[in-house]
Coordinates of C-alpha atoms in Angstrom, one line a residue:
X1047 CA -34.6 -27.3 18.0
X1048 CA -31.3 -29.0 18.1
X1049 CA -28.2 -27.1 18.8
X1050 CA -24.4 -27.4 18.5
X1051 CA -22.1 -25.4 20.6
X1052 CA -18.2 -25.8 21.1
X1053 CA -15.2 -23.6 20.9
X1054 CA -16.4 -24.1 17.0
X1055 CA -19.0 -21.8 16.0
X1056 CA -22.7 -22.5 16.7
X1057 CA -24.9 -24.7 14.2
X1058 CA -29.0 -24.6 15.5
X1059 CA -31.3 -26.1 13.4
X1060 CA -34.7 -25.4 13.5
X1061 CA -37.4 -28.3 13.0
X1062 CA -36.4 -31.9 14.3
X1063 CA -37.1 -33.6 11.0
X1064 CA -34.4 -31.0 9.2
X1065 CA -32.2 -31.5 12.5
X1066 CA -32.9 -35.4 12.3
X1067 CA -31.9 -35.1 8.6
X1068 CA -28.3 -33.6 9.3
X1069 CA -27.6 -35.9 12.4
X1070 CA -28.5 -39.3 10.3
X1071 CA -25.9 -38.1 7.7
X1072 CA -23.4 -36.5 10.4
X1073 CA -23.1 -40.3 11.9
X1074 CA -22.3 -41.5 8.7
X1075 CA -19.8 -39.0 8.5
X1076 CA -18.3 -39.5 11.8
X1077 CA -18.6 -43.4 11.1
X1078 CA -16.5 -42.6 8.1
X1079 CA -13.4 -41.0 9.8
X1080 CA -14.7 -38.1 7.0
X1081 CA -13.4 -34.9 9.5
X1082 CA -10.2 -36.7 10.8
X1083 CA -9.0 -38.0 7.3
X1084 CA -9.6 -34.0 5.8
X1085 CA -7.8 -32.6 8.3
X1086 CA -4.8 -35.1 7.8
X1087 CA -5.0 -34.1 4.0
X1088 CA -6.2 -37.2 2.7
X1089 CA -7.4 -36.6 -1.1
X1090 CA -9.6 -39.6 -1.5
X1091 CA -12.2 -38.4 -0.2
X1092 CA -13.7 -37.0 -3.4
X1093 CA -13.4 -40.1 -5.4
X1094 CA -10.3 -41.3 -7.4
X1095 CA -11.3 -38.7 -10.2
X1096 CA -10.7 -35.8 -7.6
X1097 CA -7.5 -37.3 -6.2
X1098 CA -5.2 -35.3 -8.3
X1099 CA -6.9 -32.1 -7.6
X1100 CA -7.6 -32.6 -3.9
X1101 CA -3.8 -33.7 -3.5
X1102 CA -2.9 -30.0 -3.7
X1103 CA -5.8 -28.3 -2.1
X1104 CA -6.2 -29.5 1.2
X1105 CA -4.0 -27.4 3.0
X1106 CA -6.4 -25.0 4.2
X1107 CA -7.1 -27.1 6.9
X1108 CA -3.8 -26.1 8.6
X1109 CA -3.4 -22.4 8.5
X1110 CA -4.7 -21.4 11.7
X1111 CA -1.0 -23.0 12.6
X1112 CA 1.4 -22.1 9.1
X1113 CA 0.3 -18.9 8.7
X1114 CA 1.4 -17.7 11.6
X1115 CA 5.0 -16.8 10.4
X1116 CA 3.3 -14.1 8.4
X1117 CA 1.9 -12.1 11.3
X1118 CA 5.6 -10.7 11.8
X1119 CA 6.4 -9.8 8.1
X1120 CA 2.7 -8.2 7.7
X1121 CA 3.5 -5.8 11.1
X1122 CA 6.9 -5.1 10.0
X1123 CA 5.9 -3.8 6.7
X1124 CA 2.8 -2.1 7.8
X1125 CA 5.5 -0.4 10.5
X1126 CA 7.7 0.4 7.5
X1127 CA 5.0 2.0 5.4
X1128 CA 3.1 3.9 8.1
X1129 CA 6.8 5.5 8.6
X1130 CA 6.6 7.1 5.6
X1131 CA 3.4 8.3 5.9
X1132 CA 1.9 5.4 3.6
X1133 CA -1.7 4.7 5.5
X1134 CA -4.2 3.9 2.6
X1135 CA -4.5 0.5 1.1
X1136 CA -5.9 -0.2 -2.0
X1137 CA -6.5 -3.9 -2.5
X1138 CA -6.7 -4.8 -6.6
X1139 CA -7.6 -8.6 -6.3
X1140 CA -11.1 -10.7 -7.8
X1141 CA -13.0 -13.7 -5.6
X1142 CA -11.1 -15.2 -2.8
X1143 CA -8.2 -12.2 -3.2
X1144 CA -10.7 -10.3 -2.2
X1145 CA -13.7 -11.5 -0.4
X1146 CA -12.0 -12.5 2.5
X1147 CA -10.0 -9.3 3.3
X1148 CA -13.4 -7.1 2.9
X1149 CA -15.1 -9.4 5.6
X1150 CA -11.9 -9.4 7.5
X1151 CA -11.5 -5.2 7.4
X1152 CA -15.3 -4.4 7.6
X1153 CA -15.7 -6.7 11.1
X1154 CA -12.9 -4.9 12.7
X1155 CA -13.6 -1.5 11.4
X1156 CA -11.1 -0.6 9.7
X1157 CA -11.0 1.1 5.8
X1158 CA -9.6 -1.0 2.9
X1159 CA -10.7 0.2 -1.0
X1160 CA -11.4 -3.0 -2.9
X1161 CA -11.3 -3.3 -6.8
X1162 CA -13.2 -5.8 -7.4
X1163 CA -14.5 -4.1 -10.7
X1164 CA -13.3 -2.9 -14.2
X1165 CA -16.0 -0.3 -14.3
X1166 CA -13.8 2.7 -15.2
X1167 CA -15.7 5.2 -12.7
X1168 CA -15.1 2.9 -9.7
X1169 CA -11.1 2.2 -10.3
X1170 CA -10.9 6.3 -11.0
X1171 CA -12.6 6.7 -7.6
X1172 CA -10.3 5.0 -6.1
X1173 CA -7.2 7.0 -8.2
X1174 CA -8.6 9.7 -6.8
X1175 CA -7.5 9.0 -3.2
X1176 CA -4.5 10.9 -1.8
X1177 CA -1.8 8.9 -3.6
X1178 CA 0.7 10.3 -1.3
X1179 CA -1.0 8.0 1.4
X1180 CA -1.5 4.7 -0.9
X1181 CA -0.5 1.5 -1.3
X1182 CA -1.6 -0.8 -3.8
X1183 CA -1.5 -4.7 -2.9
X1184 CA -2.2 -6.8 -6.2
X1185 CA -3.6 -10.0 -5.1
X1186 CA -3.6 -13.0 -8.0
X1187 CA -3.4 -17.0 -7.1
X1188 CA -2.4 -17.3 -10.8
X1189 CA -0.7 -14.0 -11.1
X1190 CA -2.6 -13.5 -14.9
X1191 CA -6.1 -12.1 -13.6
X1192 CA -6.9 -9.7 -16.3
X1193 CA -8.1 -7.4 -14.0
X1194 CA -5.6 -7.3 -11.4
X1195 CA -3.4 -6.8 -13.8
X1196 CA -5.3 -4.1 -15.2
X1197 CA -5.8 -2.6 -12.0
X1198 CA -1.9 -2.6 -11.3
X1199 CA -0.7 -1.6 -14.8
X1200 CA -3.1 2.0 -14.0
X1201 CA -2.0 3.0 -11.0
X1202 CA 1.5 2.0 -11.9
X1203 CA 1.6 5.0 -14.1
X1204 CA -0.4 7.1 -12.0
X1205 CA 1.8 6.8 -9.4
X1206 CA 4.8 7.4 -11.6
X1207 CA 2.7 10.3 -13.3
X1208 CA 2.4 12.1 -9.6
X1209 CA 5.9 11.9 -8.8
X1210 CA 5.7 8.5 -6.5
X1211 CA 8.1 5.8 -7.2
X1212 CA 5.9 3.1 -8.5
X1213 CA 7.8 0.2 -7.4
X1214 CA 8.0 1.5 -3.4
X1215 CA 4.1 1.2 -3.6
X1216 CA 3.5 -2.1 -4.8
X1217 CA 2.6 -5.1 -3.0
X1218 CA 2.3 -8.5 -4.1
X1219 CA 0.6 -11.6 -2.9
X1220 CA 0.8 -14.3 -5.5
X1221 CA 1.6 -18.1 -5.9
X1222 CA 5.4 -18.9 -5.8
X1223 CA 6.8 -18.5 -9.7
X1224 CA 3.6 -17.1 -11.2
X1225 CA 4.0 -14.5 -13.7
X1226 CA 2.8 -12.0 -11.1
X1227 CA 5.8 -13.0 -9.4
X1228 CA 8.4 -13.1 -11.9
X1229 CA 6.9 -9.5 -12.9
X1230 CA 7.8 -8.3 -9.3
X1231 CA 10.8 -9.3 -9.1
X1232 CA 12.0 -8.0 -12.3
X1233 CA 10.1 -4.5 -11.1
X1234 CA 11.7 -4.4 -7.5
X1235 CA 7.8 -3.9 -6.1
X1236 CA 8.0 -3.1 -2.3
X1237 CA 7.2 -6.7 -1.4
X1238 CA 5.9 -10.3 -2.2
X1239 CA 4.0 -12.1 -0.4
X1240 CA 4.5 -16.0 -2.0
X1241 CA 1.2 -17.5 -1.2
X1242 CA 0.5 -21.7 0.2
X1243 CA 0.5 -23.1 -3.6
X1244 CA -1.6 -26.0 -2.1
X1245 CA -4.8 -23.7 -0.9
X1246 CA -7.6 -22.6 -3.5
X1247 CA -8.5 -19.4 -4.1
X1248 CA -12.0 -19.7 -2.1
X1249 CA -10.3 -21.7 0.4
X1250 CA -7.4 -19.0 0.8
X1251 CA -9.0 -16.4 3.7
X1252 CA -6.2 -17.3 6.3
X1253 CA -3.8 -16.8 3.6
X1254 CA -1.8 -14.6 2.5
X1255 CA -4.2 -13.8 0.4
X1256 CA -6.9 -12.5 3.3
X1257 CA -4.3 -11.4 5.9
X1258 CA -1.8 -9.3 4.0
X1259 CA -4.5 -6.8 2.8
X1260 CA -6.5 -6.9 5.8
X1261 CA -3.2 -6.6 8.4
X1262 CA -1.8 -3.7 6.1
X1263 CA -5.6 -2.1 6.7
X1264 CA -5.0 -2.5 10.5
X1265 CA -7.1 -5.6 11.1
X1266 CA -5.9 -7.7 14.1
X1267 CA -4.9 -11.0 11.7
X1268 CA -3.3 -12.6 14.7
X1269 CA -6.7 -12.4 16.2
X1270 CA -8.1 -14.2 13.5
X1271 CA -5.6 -17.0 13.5
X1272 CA -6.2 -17.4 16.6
X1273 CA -10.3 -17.6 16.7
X1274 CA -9.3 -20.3 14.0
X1275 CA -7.2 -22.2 16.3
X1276 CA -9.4 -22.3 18.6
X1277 CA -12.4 -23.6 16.5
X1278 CA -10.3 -26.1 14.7
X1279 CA -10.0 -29.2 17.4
X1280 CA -13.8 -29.6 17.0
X1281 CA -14.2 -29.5 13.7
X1282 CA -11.3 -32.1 13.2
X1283 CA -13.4 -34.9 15.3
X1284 CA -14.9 -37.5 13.7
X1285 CA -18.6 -37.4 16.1
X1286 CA -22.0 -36.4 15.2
X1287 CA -21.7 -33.4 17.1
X1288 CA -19.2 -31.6 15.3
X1289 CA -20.3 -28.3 13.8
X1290 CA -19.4 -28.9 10.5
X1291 CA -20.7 -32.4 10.1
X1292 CA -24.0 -31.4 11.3
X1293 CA -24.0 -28.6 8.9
X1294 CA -23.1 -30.7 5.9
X1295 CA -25.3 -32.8 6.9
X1296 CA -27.9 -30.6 6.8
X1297 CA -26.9 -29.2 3.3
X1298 CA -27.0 -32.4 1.9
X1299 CA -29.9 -33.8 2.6
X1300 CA -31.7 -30.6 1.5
X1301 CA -30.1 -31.3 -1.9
X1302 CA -31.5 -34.6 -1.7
X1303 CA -35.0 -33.5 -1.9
X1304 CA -34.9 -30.7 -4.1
X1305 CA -33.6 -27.4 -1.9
X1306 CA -30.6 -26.6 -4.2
X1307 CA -30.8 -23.2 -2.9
X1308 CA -29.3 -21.9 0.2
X1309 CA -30.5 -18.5 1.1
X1310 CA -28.3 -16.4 3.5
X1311 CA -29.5 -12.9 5.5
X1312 CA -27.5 -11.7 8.7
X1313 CA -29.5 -11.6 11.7
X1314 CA -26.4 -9.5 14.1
X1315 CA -23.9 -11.3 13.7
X1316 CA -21.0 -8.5 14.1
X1317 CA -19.7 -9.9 10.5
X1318 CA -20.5 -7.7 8.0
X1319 CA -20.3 -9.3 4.3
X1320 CA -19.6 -12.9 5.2
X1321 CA -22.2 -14.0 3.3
X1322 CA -20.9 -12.5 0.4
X1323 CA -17.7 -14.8 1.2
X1324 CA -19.6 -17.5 1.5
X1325 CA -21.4 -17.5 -1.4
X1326 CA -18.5 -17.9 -3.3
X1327 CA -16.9 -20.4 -1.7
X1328 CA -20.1 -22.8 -1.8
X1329 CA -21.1 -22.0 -5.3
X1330 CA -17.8 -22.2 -6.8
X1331 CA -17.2 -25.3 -4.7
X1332 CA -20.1 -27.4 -5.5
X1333 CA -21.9 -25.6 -9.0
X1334 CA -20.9 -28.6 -11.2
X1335 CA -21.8 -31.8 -12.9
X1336 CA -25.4 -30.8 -13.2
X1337 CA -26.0 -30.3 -9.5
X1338 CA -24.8 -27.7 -6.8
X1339 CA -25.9 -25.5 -3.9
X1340 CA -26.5 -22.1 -5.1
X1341 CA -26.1 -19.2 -2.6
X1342 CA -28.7 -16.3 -2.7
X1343 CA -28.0 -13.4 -0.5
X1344 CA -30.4 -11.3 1.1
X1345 CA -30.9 -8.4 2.2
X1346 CA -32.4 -9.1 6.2
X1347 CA -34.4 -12.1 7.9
X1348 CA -37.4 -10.1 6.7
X1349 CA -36.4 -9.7 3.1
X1350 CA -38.2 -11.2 0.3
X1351 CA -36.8 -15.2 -0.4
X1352 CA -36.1 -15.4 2.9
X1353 CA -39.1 -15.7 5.5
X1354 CA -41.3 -16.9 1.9
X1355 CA -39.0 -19.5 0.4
X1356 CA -40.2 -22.7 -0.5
X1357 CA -39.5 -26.0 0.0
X1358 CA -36.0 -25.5 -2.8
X1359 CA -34.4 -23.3 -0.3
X1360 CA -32.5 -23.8 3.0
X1361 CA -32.5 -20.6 5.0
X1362 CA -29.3 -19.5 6.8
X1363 CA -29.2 -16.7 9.2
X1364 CA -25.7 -15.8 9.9
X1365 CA -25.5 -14.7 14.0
X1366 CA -28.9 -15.1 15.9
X1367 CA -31.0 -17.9 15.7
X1368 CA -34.4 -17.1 14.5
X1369 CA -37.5 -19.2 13.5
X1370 CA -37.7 -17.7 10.0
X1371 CA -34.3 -19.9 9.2
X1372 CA -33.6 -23.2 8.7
X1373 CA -30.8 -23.1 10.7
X1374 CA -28.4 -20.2 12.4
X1375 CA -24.9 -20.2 12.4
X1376 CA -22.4 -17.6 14.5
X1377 CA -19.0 -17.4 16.0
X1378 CA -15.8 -15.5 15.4
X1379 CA -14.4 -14.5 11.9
X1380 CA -12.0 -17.0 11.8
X1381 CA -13.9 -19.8 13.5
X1382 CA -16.8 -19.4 11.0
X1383 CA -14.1 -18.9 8.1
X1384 CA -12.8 -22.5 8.8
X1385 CA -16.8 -24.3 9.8
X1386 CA -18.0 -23.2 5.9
X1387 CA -14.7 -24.7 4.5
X1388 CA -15.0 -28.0 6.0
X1389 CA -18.5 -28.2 5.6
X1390 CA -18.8 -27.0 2.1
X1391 CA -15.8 -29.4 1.3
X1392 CA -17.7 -32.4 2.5
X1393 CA -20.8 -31.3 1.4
X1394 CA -18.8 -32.0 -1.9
X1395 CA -18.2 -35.7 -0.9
X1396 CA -22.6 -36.1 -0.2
X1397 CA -22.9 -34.5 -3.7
X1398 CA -20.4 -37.3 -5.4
X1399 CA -18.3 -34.2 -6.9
X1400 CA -14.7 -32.4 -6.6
X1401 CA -15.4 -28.9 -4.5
X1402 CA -11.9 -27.9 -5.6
X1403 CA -11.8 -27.0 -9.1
X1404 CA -14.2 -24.9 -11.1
X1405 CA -14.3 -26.3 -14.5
X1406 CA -16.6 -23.6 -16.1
X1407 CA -15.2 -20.8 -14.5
X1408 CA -12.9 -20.4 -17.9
X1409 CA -15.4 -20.2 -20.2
X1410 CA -16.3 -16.5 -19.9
X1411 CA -12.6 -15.5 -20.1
X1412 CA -12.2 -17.5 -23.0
X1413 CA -15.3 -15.7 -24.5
X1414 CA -14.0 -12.2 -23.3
X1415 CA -10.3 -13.0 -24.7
X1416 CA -12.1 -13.7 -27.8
X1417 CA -14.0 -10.5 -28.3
X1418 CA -11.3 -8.6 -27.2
X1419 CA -8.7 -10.1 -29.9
X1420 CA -10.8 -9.9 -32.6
X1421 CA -12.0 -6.0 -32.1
X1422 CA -11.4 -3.5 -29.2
X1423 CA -15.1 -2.2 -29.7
X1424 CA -16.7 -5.7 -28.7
X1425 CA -19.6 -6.3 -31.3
X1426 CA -23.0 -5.8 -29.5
X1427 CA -25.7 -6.4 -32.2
X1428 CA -28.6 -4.0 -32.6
X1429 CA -31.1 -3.4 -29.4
X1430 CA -34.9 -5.4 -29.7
X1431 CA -36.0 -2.5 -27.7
X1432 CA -35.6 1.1 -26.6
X1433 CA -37.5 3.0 -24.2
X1434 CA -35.4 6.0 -23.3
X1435 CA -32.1 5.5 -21.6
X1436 CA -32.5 1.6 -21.7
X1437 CA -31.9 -0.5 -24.7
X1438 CA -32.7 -3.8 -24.6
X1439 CA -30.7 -7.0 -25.8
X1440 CA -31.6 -10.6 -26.4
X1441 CA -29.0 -12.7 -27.6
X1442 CA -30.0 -15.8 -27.4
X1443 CA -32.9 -18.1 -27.9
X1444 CA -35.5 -16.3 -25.7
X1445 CA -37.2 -13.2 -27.7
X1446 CA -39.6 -10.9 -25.9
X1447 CA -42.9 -11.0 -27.6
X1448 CA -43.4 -8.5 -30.6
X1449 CA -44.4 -5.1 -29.8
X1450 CA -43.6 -5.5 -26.6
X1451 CA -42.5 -2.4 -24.2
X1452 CA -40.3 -2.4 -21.6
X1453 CA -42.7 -3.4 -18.8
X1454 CA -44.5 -6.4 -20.7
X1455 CA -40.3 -7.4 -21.8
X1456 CA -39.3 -7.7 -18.0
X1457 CA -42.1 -9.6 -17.4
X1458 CA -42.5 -11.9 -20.0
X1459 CA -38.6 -12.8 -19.2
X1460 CA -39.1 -13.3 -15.6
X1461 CA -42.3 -15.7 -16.8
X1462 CA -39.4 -17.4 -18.7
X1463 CA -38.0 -18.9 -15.2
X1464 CA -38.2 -22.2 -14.8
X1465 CA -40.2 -23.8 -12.6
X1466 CA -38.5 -23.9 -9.0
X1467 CA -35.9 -22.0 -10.6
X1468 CA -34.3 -18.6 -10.2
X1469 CA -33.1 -15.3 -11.5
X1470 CA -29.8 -13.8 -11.3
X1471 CA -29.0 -10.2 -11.8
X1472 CA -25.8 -9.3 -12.8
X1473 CA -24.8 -5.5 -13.0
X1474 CA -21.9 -5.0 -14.9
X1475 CA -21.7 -1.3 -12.6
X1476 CA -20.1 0.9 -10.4
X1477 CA -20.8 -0.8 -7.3
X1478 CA -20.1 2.7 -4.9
X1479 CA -21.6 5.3 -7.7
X1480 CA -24.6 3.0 -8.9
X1481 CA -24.9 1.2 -5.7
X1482 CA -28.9 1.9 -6.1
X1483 CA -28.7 -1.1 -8.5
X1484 CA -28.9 -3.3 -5.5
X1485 CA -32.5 -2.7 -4.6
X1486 CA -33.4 -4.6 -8.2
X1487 CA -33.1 -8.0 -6.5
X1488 CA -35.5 -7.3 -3.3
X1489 CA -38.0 -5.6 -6.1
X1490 CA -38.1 -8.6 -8.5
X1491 CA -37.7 -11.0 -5.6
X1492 CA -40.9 -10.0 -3.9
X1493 CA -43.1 -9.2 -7.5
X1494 CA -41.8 -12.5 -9.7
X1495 CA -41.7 -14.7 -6.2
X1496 CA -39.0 -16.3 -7.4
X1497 CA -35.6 -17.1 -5.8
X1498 CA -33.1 -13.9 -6.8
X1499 CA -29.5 -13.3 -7.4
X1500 CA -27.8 -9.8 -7.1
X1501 CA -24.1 -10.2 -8.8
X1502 CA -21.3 -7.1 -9.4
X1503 CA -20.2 -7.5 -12.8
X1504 CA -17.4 -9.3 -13.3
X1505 CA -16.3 -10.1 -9.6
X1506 CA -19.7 -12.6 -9.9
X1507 CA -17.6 -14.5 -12.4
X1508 CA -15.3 -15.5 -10.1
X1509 CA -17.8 -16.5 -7.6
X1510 CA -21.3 -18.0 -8.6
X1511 CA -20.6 -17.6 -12.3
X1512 CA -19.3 -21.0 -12.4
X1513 CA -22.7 -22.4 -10.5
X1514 CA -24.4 -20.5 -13.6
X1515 CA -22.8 -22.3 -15.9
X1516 CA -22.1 -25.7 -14.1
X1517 CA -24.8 -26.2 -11.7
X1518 CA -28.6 -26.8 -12.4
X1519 CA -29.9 -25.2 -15.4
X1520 CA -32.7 -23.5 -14.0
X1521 CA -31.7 -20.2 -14.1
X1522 CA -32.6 -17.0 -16.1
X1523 CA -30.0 -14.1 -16.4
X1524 CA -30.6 -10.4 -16.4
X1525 CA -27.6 -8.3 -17.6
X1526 CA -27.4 -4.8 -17.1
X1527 CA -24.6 -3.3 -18.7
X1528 CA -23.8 0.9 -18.8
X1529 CA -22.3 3.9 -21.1
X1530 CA -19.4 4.8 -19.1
X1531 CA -18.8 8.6 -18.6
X1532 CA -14.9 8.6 -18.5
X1533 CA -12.7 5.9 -19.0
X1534 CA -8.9 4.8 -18.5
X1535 CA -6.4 3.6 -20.8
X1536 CA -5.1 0.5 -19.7
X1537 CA -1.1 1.1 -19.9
X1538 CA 0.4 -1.3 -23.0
X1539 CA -2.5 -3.2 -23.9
X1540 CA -4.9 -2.7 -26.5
X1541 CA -8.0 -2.1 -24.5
X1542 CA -9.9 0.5 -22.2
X1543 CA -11.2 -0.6 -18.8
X1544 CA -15.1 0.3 -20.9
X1545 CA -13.9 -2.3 -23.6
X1546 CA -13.0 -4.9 -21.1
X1547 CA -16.1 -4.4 -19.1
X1548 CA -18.3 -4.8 -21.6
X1549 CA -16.5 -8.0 -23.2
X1550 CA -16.9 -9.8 -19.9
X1551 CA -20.6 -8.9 -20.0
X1552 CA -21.0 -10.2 -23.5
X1553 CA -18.7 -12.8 -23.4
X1554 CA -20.4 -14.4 -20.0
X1555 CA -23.5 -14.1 -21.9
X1556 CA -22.4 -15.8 -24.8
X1557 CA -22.0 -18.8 -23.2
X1558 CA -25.0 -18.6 -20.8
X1559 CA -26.6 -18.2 -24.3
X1560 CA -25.1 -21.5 -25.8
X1561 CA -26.5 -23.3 -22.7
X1562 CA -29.9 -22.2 -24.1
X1563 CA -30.2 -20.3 -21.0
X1564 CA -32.8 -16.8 -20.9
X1565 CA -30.9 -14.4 -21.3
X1566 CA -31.7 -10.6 -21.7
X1567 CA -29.0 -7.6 -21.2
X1568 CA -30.6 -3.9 -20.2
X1569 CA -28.0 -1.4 -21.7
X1570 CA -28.4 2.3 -19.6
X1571 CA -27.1 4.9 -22.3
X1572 CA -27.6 7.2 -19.2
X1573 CA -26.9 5.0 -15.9
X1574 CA -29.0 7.2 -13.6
X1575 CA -32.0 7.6 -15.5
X1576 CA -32.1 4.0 -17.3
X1577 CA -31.8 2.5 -13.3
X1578 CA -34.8 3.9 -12.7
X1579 CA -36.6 3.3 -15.8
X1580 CA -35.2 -0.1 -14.8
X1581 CA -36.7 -0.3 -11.1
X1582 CA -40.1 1.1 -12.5
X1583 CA -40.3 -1.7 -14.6
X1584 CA -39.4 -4.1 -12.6
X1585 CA -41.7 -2.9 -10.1
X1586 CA -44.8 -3.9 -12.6
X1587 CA -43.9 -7.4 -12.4
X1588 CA -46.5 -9.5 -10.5
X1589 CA -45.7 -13.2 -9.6
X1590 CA -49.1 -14.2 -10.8
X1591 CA -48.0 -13.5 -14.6
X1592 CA -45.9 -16.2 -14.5

């Protein structure tokens, strides 16, 4: 067992030939000036055709420092609003706007309502609050995120519909000049929040992006900075022992012999959801080219693709070290924020690609724009099957045999996976009302024995959808899609928050489908019952079928 422990969070590695893997390739790393030169912002280390890129996304590396300024701006307005008897934040923001503040608020205990979604039950859920209380921070890096937008244009009128001032109750954190921005200003919103232009998204968690929500919510963001501060000297040092290195290492050469897979559980580490965080960050990073690390969260050590994965995964327990992972890695929030960053960014340098764009990522809001334009009731084709509340789809190339019912359909697609591949599920839901959803991926997990993916619907999209489409093409893709029992206008546009939903499902499908992908999408014409229709099926599947 080899161990690294500094004022950076912990890296043990279990099994010296894994542990003599990573430190081979964290001497080349230190030989190569790799941490030193990142930290200094240099943006060749990609490779000349990730220069431009890199040139204006590497100064993540520095915020423990430069975002200090906004601890003073975030207290005063939080003073301001708590004055006036504003104490609820609702936080309208997609991938790394908002990933990082739910980590951030659920380790220090403190509420923050995330819309994440454009399920129509869980944004009326959240309109539902005491408005009185609420402020609404819309969080965009590009300021044109269809669903932030969404989110903001709704409860725009709602709060001019209950009286409120709309404008007093708006928050923005955007890039400088974006149309977010320039919308703002024109509006007189409460406050913006100009974001570093030279951070991505899924680099952004010691932002403004992660702080302003989460210090609005009450969490201790100076705290954070500071755990950040503290873990950055070590992993700036170009020596085999620095945390980061050896973890990159480690990633790498697990890549190198087939374990594209990187399965996460939390084994107490006081950080509720970072894995969640993480997975975006590494499969938006490196899903590309072909090749990648995709992220498969679990639910425990003990869960099912975790203590049984084979030889294609790499098991991560976030907080204690145990002998069912690979290797365990704890620390502080903002510590273990910075570790996955420079590790997942040099992990881009072993795979030969650019960890800071996301070239596919595009595609499915091309396909959804596309739907949308050409009909508000997005075209769904006739089902192949119905049993009940569940109908099923198949648009692409893979077909369910004839005659087949529900059972033998889920289990002829999951025979469909590749070998040494896996299965995502992607629930296009309400991830508080249909939350039961979730137990899908530890079912199928354990019966198919195959590596599984549990996604919310679209907030995926921004996160491992682009491994999906750019990473190895391995995968099969379950859809579950759902009538909506009430649904919300979205304020001057020509859509419903039902419409839109179901035009990200179909239009991320579409392009799975072109990939020649499996693809099969469970529509619940009644949510509660068709879930369980869903589980019982589900439940029949037997690993040995495949």
């Amino acid at each position: 067992m080899t161990e690294v422990n500094d004022a950076a969070p912990s890296v043990v590695i279990t099994g010296g030939a894994r542990a003599e893997e990573a430190r081979e390739l964290a001497e080349r790393l230190a030989a190569e000036s790799v941490a030193s030169e990142l930290t200094m912002g240099n943006p060749t280390l990609w490779g000349p055709e990730a220069e431009a890129e890199a040139a204006v996304r590497l100064a993540w590396t520095g915020l423990a420092r430069t975002s200090r300024p906004l601890l003073g701006e975030i207290a005063a307005l939080r003073s301001d609003l708590h004055a006036e008897g504003v104490d609820r934040v609702v936080l309208a923001g997609m991938g790394g706007s908002s990933l990082a503040p739910e980590v951030i608020t659920a380790a220090a205990g403190v509420p923050l309502t995330v819309l994440d979604t454009t399920d129509p039950g869980q944004v009326a859920d959240a309109l539902a609050g005491d408005l009185s209380r609420t402020v609404l921070v819309v969080s965009s890096k590009s300021g044109s995120t269809v669903e932030t937008d969404s989110h903001r244009r709704i409860f725009e009128a709602a709060f001019e519909a209950a009286g409120i001032v709309a404008s007093s109750r708006i928050v923005v954190v955007t890039d400088p000049d974006s149309p977010l921005e320039l919308t703002a200003r024109t509006a007189g919103y409460r406050h913006v929040f100009r974001a570093d232009p030279n951070v991505g998204g899924r680099y952004s968690a010691l932002t403004a992006f992660g702080l302003v929500p989460a210090g609005l919510a009450g969490a201790d963001v100076g705290a954070l900075l500071a755990e950040a501060a503290a873990a950055a000297p070590a992993l700036s040092r170009d020596e085999a022992s620095n945390p980061a290195l050896v973890l990159a290492g480690l990633l790498g050469a697990a890549l190198s012999r087939g374990a594209e897979k990187v399965v996460f559980a939390d084994n107490e580490s006081g950080l509720p959801g970072f894995a969640d965080w993480a997975e975006q960050l590494i499969a938006e990073s490196t899903g590309k080219d072909g090749t990648g690390l995709l992220p498969v969260v679990v639910e425990g050590i003990d869960a099912p693709n975790f203590a049984d994965a084979g030889d294609d995964a790499t098991t991560v327990a976030v907080g204690a070290p145990t002998e069912a992972a690979t290797v365990a890695v704890s620390g502080s929030l903002g510590g273990s924020f910075l570790l996955w960053e420079y590790a997942t960014a040099i992990a881009g340098r072993l795979l030969g690609i650019n960890p800071f764009d996301q070239p596919d990522v595009e595609a499915a809001k091309k396909a959804a724009r596309s739907l949308l334009d050409a009909d508000s009731d997005a075209p769904t084709g006739d089902p192949v099957l119905v049993d009940g509340a569940v109908e099923l789809y198949a648009p692409g190339a893979w077909q369910p045999p004839a005659g087949a019912d529900l059972d033998e359909a889920i289990t002829a697609f999951v025979a469909a996976t590749p070998d040494q591949g896996y299965l995502s599920i992607q629930a296009y839901l309400d991830r508080e009302q249909d939350a039961s959803a979730s137990v899908l991926r530890r079912e199928l997990a354990r019966n198919a024995g195959v590596q599984t993916t549990f996604g919310w619907g679209p907030r995926f999209l921004h996160s491992t959808g682009q491994y999906h489409k750019g990473g190895h093409q391995n995968g099969a893709f379950l859809q579950i899609t759902g009538v909506a029992e009430e649904d919300l206008e979205v304020p001057e546009r020509p859509y419903t928050l039902a419409t839109l939903q179901l035009a990200q499902a179909l239009g991320d499908g579409q392009v799975l489908a072109e990939k020649g992908r499996p693809l099969l999408r469970v529509h619940l014409t009644d949510r509660l019952a068709g879930l369980a229709r869903l589980v019982h099926a589900v439940q029949t599947v037997r690993g040995a079928d495949r």
